[in-house]
Amino acid sequence: MTKVNMPGLCPALFELLARHRLLQGLPIEAIQHLCRDALAQHAYPGQILFDEGDEARYCLLVDSGQVEILRYSQNGDERVFHVFDPGQLVAEAAMFMPHGRYPMCARAKGTVRIYKLSRSSLQEACRRWPDLAMSMLAGLSSALYAQVNKVDWISASSAAERLANYLLNLQARQGENIQLPLSQRQLAAHLGIRAETLSRLFTDWQARGYVSGKRSDWQVRDQAHLLHLASPAQRSF
């Protein structure tokens, strides 16, 4: 990337933003605008970065580590909806919600370094550079479409089909050695199944040679079988 003279701005943040898929192709000035009042923060494992209902003043850009998004039920159980990796934006949709509140909690998963991008700077950048607004609209539309498909899949699939699809998606991103980003209890809640059912599936699949591993480290041994189970989740577009 071409080095840019940015007095008072963080070059590392600029380069991280410039590589983000939503900002590619935008003028340098647009990225500089987002950097101008950004704040860097280090967080320790388990630290809450924002709570559900807090005023949504910032979205987060993950520099290192992982950030998980979750909600707590009325009885105190937690459900992790997504784990964000370095280079990803967290809660950018909340920057445009009329009520101005975060709809979920964000928590550091391990040691994390993030940048906090202000709501006002992001909204102003969208007004000044319409291509950014269109890019963000496309990203939010894709996320909404994916969520609709997920709800449809969860309501129509079996526990085995959901787990197969989840493992194959992880394999596509991580490679042969899969590391679960969630505990098995959290994963069961994420898939909408009982923790006992998930444990039984892993035990049965190991015995049959479909997968191998333990705890959070796994490998797919019979990809054809898992592909067959997950095939109903695949869509043509």
PDB file of C-alpha atoms in Angstrom:
ATOM      1  CA  MET A   1       0.000   0.000   0.000  1.00  0.00           C
ATOM      2  CA  THR A   2       1.220   3.529  -0.753  1.00  0.00           C
ATOM      3  CA  LYS A   3       2.366   5.326   2.374  1.00  0.00           C
ATOM      4  CA  VAL A   4       0.260   8.374   3.191  1.00  0.00           C
ATOM      5  CA  ASN A   5       1.385  11.395   5.217  1.00  0.00           C
ATOM      6  CA  MET A   6      -1.232  11.711   7.961  1.00  0.00           C
ATOM      7  CA  PRO A   7      -0.079  14.066  10.738  1.00  0.00           C
ATOM      8  CA  GLY A   8      -1.803  13.137  13.996  1.00  0.00           C
ATOM      9  CA  LEU A   9      -3.375   9.981  12.526  1.00  0.00           C
ATOM     10  CA  CYS A  10      -2.453   6.353  13.221  1.00  0.00           C
ATOM     11  CA  PRO A  11      -0.897   4.695  10.128  1.00  0.00           C
ATOM     12  CA  ALA A  12      -1.710   1.201  11.465  1.00  0.00           C
ATOM     13  CA  LEU A  13      -5.398   2.104  11.776  1.00  0.00           C
ATOM     14  CA  PHE A  14      -5.408   3.700   8.326  1.00  0.00           C
ATOM     15  CA  GLU A  15      -3.982   0.556   6.715  1.00  0.00           C
ATOM     16  CA  LEU A  16      -6.375  -1.708   8.623  1.00  0.00           C
ATOM     17  CA  LEU A  17      -9.364   0.346   7.465  1.00  0.00           C
ATOM     18  CA  ALA A  18      -8.097   0.593   3.898  1.00  0.00           C
ATOM     19  CA  ARG A  19      -8.010  -3.220   3.662  1.00  0.00           C
ATOM     20  CA  HIS A  20     -11.601  -3.602   4.859  1.00  0.00           C
ATOM     21  CA  ARG A  21     -13.945  -4.788   2.119  1.00  0.00           C
ATOM     22  CA  LEU A  22     -16.468  -1.985   2.819  1.00  0.00           C
ATOM     23  CA  LEU A  23     -13.842   0.732   2.320  1.00  0.00           C
ATOM     24  CA  GLN A  24     -11.897  -0.569  -0.656  1.00  0.00           C
ATOM     25  CA  GLY A  25     -11.854   1.903  -3.523  1.00  0.00           C
ATOM     26  CA  LEU A  26     -12.827   4.889  -1.382  1.00  0.00           C
ATOM     27  CA  PRO A  27     -10.825   8.141  -1.493  1.00  0.00           C
ATOM     28  CA  ILE A  28      -7.993   8.434   0.996  1.00  0.00           C
ATOM     29  CA  GLU A  29      -9.807  11.376   2.545  1.00  0.00           C
ATOM     30  CA  ALA A  30     -12.749   9.177   3.535  1.00  0.00           C
ATOM     31  CA  ILE A  31     -10.514   6.766   5.446  1.00  0.00           C
ATOM     32  CA  GLN A  32      -8.622   9.656   7.034  1.00  0.00           C
ATOM     33  CA  HIS A  33     -11.959  11.057   8.195  1.00  0.00           C
ATOM     34  CA  LEU A  34     -12.813   7.802  10.001  1.00  0.00           C
ATOM     35  CA  CYS A  35      -9.366   7.702  11.608  1.00  0.00           C
ATOM     36  CA  ARG A  36      -9.431  11.262  12.888  1.00  0.00           C
ATOM     37  CA  ASP A  37     -11.190  10.757  16.243  1.00  0.00           C
ATOM     38  CA  ALA A  38     -10.727   6.978  16.583  1.00  0.00           C
ATOM     39  CA  LEU A  39      -9.588   5.635  19.961  1.00  0.00           C
ATOM     40  CA  ALA A  40      -7.330   2.614  20.518  1.00  0.00           C
ATOM     41  CA  GLN A  41      -8.102   0.259  23.402  1.00  0.00           C
ATOM     42  CA  HIS A  42      -6.542  -2.885  24.856  1.00  0.00           C
ATOM     43  CA  ALA A  43      -8.953  -5.256  26.614  1.00  0.00           C
ATOM     44  CA  TYR A  44      -8.306  -8.192  28.905  1.00  0.00           C
ATOM     45  CA  PRO A  45      -9.989 -11.611  28.507  1.00  0.00           C
ATOM     46  CA  GLY A  46     -13.667 -11.428  29.392  1.00  0.00           C
ATOM     47  CA  GLN A  47     -13.793  -7.629  29.504  1.00  0.00           C
ATOM     48  CA  ILE A  48     -17.146  -6.156  28.440  1.00  0.00           C
ATOM     49  CA  LEU A  49     -16.594  -3.659  25.628  1.00  0.00           C
ATOM     50  CA  PHE A  50     -20.195  -2.510  25.627  1.00  0.00           C
ATOM     51  CA  ASP A  51     -23.437  -3.747  27.186  1.00  0.00           C
ATOM     52  CA  GLU A  52     -26.843  -4.295  25.645  1.00  0.00           C
ATOM     53  CA  GLY A  53     -28.745  -1.021  25.989  1.00  0.00           C
ATOM     54  CA  ASP A  54     -25.663   1.211  26.256  1.00  0.00           C
ATOM     55  CA  GLU A  55     -25.601   4.321  24.103  1.00  0.00           C
ATOM     56  CA  ALA A  56     -24.118   3.291  20.746  1.00  0.00           C
ATOM     57  CA  ARG A  57     -21.358   5.878  20.452  1.00  0.00           C
ATOM     58  CA  TYR A  58     -18.760   3.709  18.697  1.00  0.00           C
ATOM     59  CA  CYS A  59     -18.415   0.738  16.417  1.00  0.00           C
ATOM     60  CA  LEU A  60     -15.317  -1.415  16.910  1.00  0.00           C
ATOM     61  CA  LEU A  61     -12.577  -2.438  14.490  1.00  0.00           C
ATOM     62  CA  VAL A  62     -10.714  -5.526  15.698  1.00  0.00           C
ATOM     63  CA  ASP A  63      -6.951  -5.161  15.382  1.00  0.00           C
ATOM     64  CA  SER A  64      -5.856  -8.322  17.233  1.00  0.00           C
ATOM     65  CA  GLY A  65      -7.635 -11.052  19.187  1.00  0.00           C
ATOM     66  CA  GLN A  66     -11.340 -11.798  18.948  1.00  0.00           C
ATOM     67  CA  VAL A  67     -14.552 -10.103  20.070  1.00  0.00           C
ATOM     68  CA  GLU A  68     -17.719 -12.086  20.749  1.00  0.00           C
ATOM     69  CA  ILE A  69     -21.250 -10.699  20.524  1.00  0.00           C
ATOM     70  CA  LEU A  70     -23.764 -12.145  22.968  1.00  0.00           C
ATOM     71  CA  ARG A  71     -27.014 -11.723  24.842  1.00  0.00           C
ATOM     72  CA  TYR A  72     -28.196 -12.933  28.233  1.00  0.00           C
ATOM     73  CA  SER A  73     -31.579 -14.583  28.718  1.00  0.00           C
ATOM     74  CA  GLN A  74     -33.876 -13.719  31.619  1.00  0.00           C
ATOM     75  CA  ASN A  75     -32.523 -16.672  33.610  1.00  0.00           C
ATOM     76  CA  GLY A  76     -28.920 -15.559  33.059  1.00  0.00           C
ATOM     77  CA  ASP A  77     -27.919 -17.983  30.311  1.00  0.00           C
ATOM     78  CA  GLU A  78     -25.731 -16.448  27.627  1.00  0.00           C
ATOM     79  CA  ARG A  79     -25.944 -16.969  23.904  1.00  0.00           C
ATOM     80  CA  VAL A  80     -23.007 -16.054  21.687  1.00  0.00           C
ATOM     81  CA  PHE A  81     -24.217 -14.966  18.258  1.00  0.00           C
ATOM     82  CA  HIS A  82     -20.924 -14.322  16.500  1.00  0.00           C
ATOM     83  CA  VAL A  83     -17.162 -14.126  17.044  1.00  0.00           C
ATOM     84  CA  PHE A  84     -15.329 -11.343  15.172  1.00  0.00           C
ATOM     85  CA  ASP A  85     -11.733 -11.758  13.998  1.00  0.00           C
ATOM     86  CA  PRO A  86      -8.993  -9.186  13.263  1.00  0.00           C
ATOM     87  CA  GLY A  87      -9.900  -6.776  10.487  1.00  0.00           C
ATOM     88  CA  GLN A  88     -13.657  -7.033  11.073  1.00  0.00           C
ATOM     89  CA  LEU A  89     -16.040  -4.284  12.151  1.00  0.00           C
ATOM     90  CA  VAL A  90     -18.303  -4.870  15.151  1.00  0.00           C
ATOM     91  CA  ALA A  91     -21.687  -3.137  15.645  1.00  0.00           C
ATOM     92  CA  GLU A  92     -21.547  -0.908  12.577  1.00  0.00           C
ATOM     93  CA  ALA A  93     -25.296  -1.514  12.132  1.00  0.00           C
ATOM     94  CA  ALA A  94     -25.925  -0.054  15.588  1.00  0.00           C
ATOM     95  CA  MET A  95     -24.485   3.258  14.368  1.00  0.00           C
ATOM     96  CA  PHE A  96     -27.620   3.733  12.243  1.00  0.00           C
ATOM     97  CA  MET A  97     -30.328   2.396  14.589  1.00  0.00           C
ATOM     98  CA  PRO A  98     -32.908   5.097  15.454  1.00  0.00           C
ATOM     99  CA  HIS A  99     -32.928   4.218  19.158  1.00  0.00           C
ATOM    100  CA  GLY A 100     -29.156   4.728  19.342  1.00  0.00           C
ATOM    101  CA  ARG A 101     -28.526   1.721  21.615  1.00  0.00           C
ATOM    102  CA  TYR A 102     -26.452  -1.426  21.289  1.00  0.00           C
ATOM    103  CA  PRO A 103     -28.783  -4.420  20.778  1.00  0.00           C
ATOM    104  CA  MET A 104     -26.239  -6.923  22.201  1.00  0.00           C
ATOM    105  CA  CYS A 105     -23.167  -7.132  24.425  1.00  0.00           C
ATOM    106  CA  ALA A 106     -19.577  -7.236  23.159  1.00  0.00           C
ATOM    107  CA  ARG A 107     -16.906  -9.081  25.133  1.00  0.00           C
ATOM    108  CA  ALA A 108     -13.190  -9.616  24.625  1.00  0.00           C
ATOM    109  CA  LYS A 109     -12.364 -13.239  23.887  1.00  0.00           C
ATOM    110  CA  GLY A 110      -8.817 -13.405  25.161  1.00  0.00           C
ATOM    111  CA  THR A 111      -6.562 -10.357  25.011  1.00  0.00           C
ATOM    112  CA  VAL A 112      -7.859  -7.908  22.413  1.00  0.00           C
ATOM    113  CA  ARG A 113      -6.779  -4.674  20.773  1.00  0.00           C
ATOM    114  CA  ILE A 114      -9.511  -2.655  19.106  1.00  0.00           C
ATOM    115  CA  TYR A 115     -10.102   0.747  17.578  1.00  0.00           C
ATOM    116  CA  LYS A 116     -13.298   2.620  18.462  1.00  0.00           C
ATOM    117  CA  LEU A 117     -14.727   4.504  15.469  1.00  0.00           C
ATOM    118  CA  SER A 118     -17.231   7.163  16.433  1.00  0.00           C
ATOM    119  CA  ARG A 119     -20.858   7.088  15.338  1.00  0.00           C
ATOM    120  CA  SER A 120     -20.727  10.749  14.307  1.00  0.00           C
ATOM    121  CA  SER A 121     -17.656  10.265  12.085  1.00  0.00           C
ATOM    122  CA  LEU A 122     -19.151   7.225  10.360  1.00  0.00           C
ATOM    123  CA  GLN A 123     -22.468   8.958   9.701  1.00  0.00           C
ATOM    124  CA  GLU A 124     -20.738  12.094   8.431  1.00  0.00           C
ATOM    125  CA  ALA A 125     -18.486  10.009   6.155  1.00  0.00           C
ATOM    126  CA  CYS A 126     -21.564   8.320   4.669  1.00  0.00           C
ATOM    127  CA  ARG A 127     -23.077  11.726   3.914  1.00  0.00           C
ATOM    128  CA  ARG A 128     -19.889  13.070   2.345  1.00  0.00           C
ATOM    129  CA  TRP A 129     -18.974   9.928   0.386  1.00  0.00           C
ATOM    130  CA  PRO A 130     -22.132   8.204  -0.927  1.00  0.00           C
ATOM    131  CA  ASP A 131     -20.099   5.227  -2.169  1.00  0.00           C
ATOM    132  CA  LEU A 132     -19.371   4.388   1.478  1.00  0.00           C
ATOM    133  CA  ALA A 133     -23.080   4.571   2.309  1.00  0.00           C
ATOM    134  CA  MET A 134     -23.899   2.258  -0.607  1.00  0.00           C
ATOM    135  CA  SER A 135     -21.159  -0.164   0.435  1.00  0.00           C
ATOM    136  CA  MET A 136     -22.424  -0.260   4.010  1.00  0.00           C
ATOM    137  CA  LEU A 137     -25.999  -0.720   2.801  1.00  0.00           C
ATOM    138  CA  ALA A 138     -24.872  -3.666   0.673  1.00  0.00           C
ATOM    139  CA  GLY A 139     -23.042  -5.171   3.644  1.00  0.00           C
ATOM    140  CA  LEU A 140     -26.011  -4.799   5.967  1.00  0.00           C
ATOM    141  CA  SER A 141     -28.349  -6.231   3.320  1.00  0.00           C
ATOM    142  CA  SER A 142     -26.093  -9.268   2.924  1.00  0.00           C
ATOM    143  CA  ALA A 143     -26.051  -9.774   6.693  1.00  0.00           C
ATOM    144  CA  LEU A 144     -29.848  -9.563   6.821  1.00  0.00           C
ATOM    145  CA  TYR A 145     -30.173 -12.071   3.976  1.00  0.00           C
ATOM    146  CA  ALA A 146     -27.780 -14.451   5.714  1.00  0.00           C
ATOM    147  CA  GLN A 147     -29.804 -14.165   8.927  1.00  0.00           C
ATOM    148  CA  VAL A 148     -33.071 -14.935   7.112  1.00  0.00           C
ATOM    149  CA  ASN A 149     -31.457 -18.022   5.598  1.00  0.00           C
ATOM    150  CA  LYS A 150     -30.130 -19.033   9.009  1.00  0.00           C
ATOM    151  CA  VAL A 151     -33.547 -18.758  10.674  1.00  0.00           C
ATOM    152  CA  ASP A 152     -35.066 -20.813   7.846  1.00  0.00           C
ATOM    153  CA  TRP A 153     -32.300 -23.426   8.172  1.00  0.00           C
ATOM    154  CA  ILE A 154     -32.567 -23.653  11.975  1.00  0.00           C
ATOM    155  CA  SER A 155     -36.325 -24.144  11.829  1.00  0.00           C
ATOM    156  CA  ALA A 156     -36.168 -26.905   9.200  1.00  0.00           C
ATOM    157  CA  SER A 157     -32.957 -28.822   9.960  1.00  0.00           C
ATOM    158  CA  SER A 158     -31.925 -31.542  12.384  1.00  0.00           C
ATOM    159  CA  ALA A 159     -29.215 -31.189  15.017  1.00  0.00           C
ATOM    160  CA  ALA A 160     -26.822 -33.314  12.929  1.00  0.00           C
ATOM    161  CA  GLU A 161     -27.410 -31.188   9.822  1.00  0.00           C
ATOM    162  CA  ARG A 162     -26.756 -27.963  11.755  1.00  0.00           C
ATOM    163  CA  LEU A 163     -23.534 -29.261  13.270  1.00  0.00           C
ATOM    164  CA  ALA A 164     -22.284 -30.561   9.914  1.00  0.00           C
ATOM    165  CA  ASN A 165     -22.924 -27.213   8.248  1.00  0.00           C
ATOM    166  CA  TYR A 166     -21.238 -25.344  11.099  1.00  0.00           C
ATOM    167  CA  LEU A 167     -18.103 -27.505  11.009  1.00  0.00           C
ATOM    168  CA  LEU A 168     -17.802 -27.272   7.235  1.00  0.00           C
ATOM    169  CA  ASN A 169     -18.071 -23.469   7.361  1.00  0.00           C
ATOM    170  CA  LEU A 170     -15.322 -23.388   9.991  1.00  0.00           C
ATOM    171  CA  GLN A 171     -13.187 -25.715   7.879  1.00  0.00           C
ATOM    172  CA  ALA A 172     -13.581 -23.425   4.860  1.00  0.00           C
ATOM    173  CA  ARG A 173     -12.234 -20.502   6.908  1.00  0.00           C
ATOM    174  CA  GLN A 174      -9.640 -22.230   9.087  1.00  0.00           C
ATOM    175  CA  GLY A 175      -8.378 -25.158   7.035  1.00  0.00           C
ATOM    176  CA  GLU A 176      -7.886 -28.785   8.038  1.00  0.00           C
ATOM    177  CA  ASN A 177      -7.464 -28.149  11.763  1.00  0.00           C
ATOM    178  CA  ILE A 178     -10.655 -26.639  13.178  1.00  0.00           C
ATOM    179  CA  GLN A 179     -10.712 -24.706  16.426  1.00  0.00           C
ATOM    180  CA  LEU A 180     -14.182 -24.081  17.823  1.00  0.00           C
ATOM    181  CA  PRO A 181     -14.521 -20.385  18.760  1.00  0.00           C
ATOM    182  CA  LEU A 182     -17.249 -21.272  21.290  1.00  0.00           C
ATOM    183  CA  SER A 183     -17.466 -23.637  24.230  1.00  0.00           C
ATOM    184  CA  GLN A 184     -19.619 -26.682  23.554  1.00  0.00           C
ATOM    185  CA  ARG A 185     -22.380 -25.233  25.750  1.00  0.00           C
ATOM    186  CA  GLN A 186     -22.244 -21.955  23.831  1.00  0.00           C
ATOM    187  CA  LEU A 187     -22.144 -23.815  20.521  1.00  0.00           C
ATOM    188  CA  ALA A 188     -25.215 -25.848  21.468  1.00  0.00           C
ATOM    189  CA  ALA A 189     -27.116 -22.628  22.207  1.00  0.00           C
ATOM    190  CA  HIS A 190     -25.847 -21.098  18.950  1.00  0.00           C
ATOM    191  CA  LEU A 191     -27.136 -24.103  16.986  1.00  0.00           C
ATOM    192  CA  GLY A 192     -30.426 -24.225  18.897  1.00  0.00           C
ATOM    193  CA  ILE A 193     -29.893 -27.713  20.326  1.00  0.00           C
ATOM    194  CA  ARG A 194     -29.343 -29.202  23.782  1.00  0.00           C
ATOM    195  CA  ALA A 195     -25.781 -29.449  25.093  1.00  0.00           C
ATOM    196  CA  GLU A 196     -26.333 -33.173  25.703  1.00  0.00           C
ATOM    197  CA  THR A 197     -27.366 -33.645  22.078  1.00  0.00           C
ATOM    198  CA  LEU A 198     -24.240 -31.878  20.831  1.00  0.00           C
ATOM    199  CA  SER A 199     -21.987 -33.987  23.066  1.00  0.00           C
ATOM    200  CA  ARG A 200     -23.713 -37.157  21.887  1.00  0.00           C
ATOM    201  CA  LEU A 201     -23.238 -36.163  18.240  1.00  0.00           C
ATOM    202  CA  PHE A 202     -19.519 -35.550  18.666  1.00  0.00           C
ATOM    203  CA  THR A 203     -19.112 -38.888  20.483  1.00  0.00           C
ATOM    204  CA  ASP A 204     -21.079 -40.791  17.831  1.00  0.00           C
ATOM    205  CA  TRP A 205     -19.286 -39.095  14.913  1.00  0.00           C
ATOM    206  CA  GLN A 206     -15.907 -39.892  16.415  1.00  0.00           C
ATOM    207  CA  ALA A 207     -16.868 -43.544  16.808  1.00  0.00           C
ATOM    208  CA  ARG A 208     -18.002 -43.651  13.175  1.00  0.00           C
ATOM    209  CA  GLY A 209     -14.878 -41.875  11.920  1.00  0.00           C
ATOM    210  CA  TYR A 210     -16.657 -38.758  10.648  1.00  0.00           C
ATOM    211  CA  VAL A 211     -14.581 -36.409  12.845  1.00  0.00           C
ATOM    212  CA  SER A 212     -11.705 -36.656  15.294  1.00  0.00           C
ATOM    213  CA  GLY A 213     -10.587 -34.429  18.146  1.00  0.00           C
ATOM    214  CA  LYS A 214     -11.598 -33.238  21.583  1.00  0.00           C
ATOM    215  CA  ARG A 215     -12.757 -30.104  23.378  1.00  0.00           C
ATOM    216  CA  SER A 216     -12.201 -27.205  20.923  1.00  0.00           C
ATOM    217  CA  ASP A 217      -9.814 -28.888  18.453  1.00  0.00           C
ATOM    218  CA  TRP A 218     -11.322 -31.019  15.658  1.00  0.00           C
ATOM    219  CA  GLN A 219     -10.723 -32.408  12.186  1.00  0.00           C
ATOM    220  CA  VAL A 220     -13.252 -33.536   9.591  1.00  0.00           C
ATOM    221  CA  ARG A 221     -12.420 -37.106   8.527  1.00  0.00           C
ATOM    222  CA  ASP A 222     -15.416 -37.903   6.320  1.00  0.00           C
ATOM    223  CA  GLN A 223     -16.149 -34.713   4.435  1.00  0.00           C
ATOM    224  CA  ALA A 224     -18.529 -36.435   2.020  1.00  0.00           C
ATOM    225  CA  HIS A 225     -20.822 -37.482   4.858  1.00  0.00           C
ATOM    226  CA  LEU A 226     -20.890 -33.999   6.372  1.00  0.00           C
ATOM    227  CA  LEU A 227     -21.462 -32.450   2.947  1.00  0.00           C
ATOM    228  CA  HIS A 228     -24.448 -34.735   2.464  1.00  0.00           C
ATOM    229  CA  LEU A 229     -25.897 -33.687   5.833  1.00  0.00           C
ATOM    230  CA  ALA A 230     -25.311 -29.996   5.162  1.00  0.00           C
ATOM    231  CA  SER A 231     -26.497 -29.962   1.546  1.00  0.00           C
ATOM    232  CA  PRO A 232     -29.971 -28.537   2.339  1.00  0.00           C
ATOM    233  CA  ALA A 233     -28.291 -25.406   3.737  1.00  0.00           C
ATOM    234  CA  GLN A 234     -26.593 -24.591   0.429  1.00  0.00           C
ATOM    235  CA  ARG A 235     -28.372 -22.018  -1.717  1.00  0.00           C
ATOM    236  CA  SER A 236     -27.794 -21.076  -5.336  1.00  0.00           C
ATOM    237  CA  PHE A 237     -27.326 -17.360  -4.513  1.00  0.00           C
TER     238      PHE A 237
END
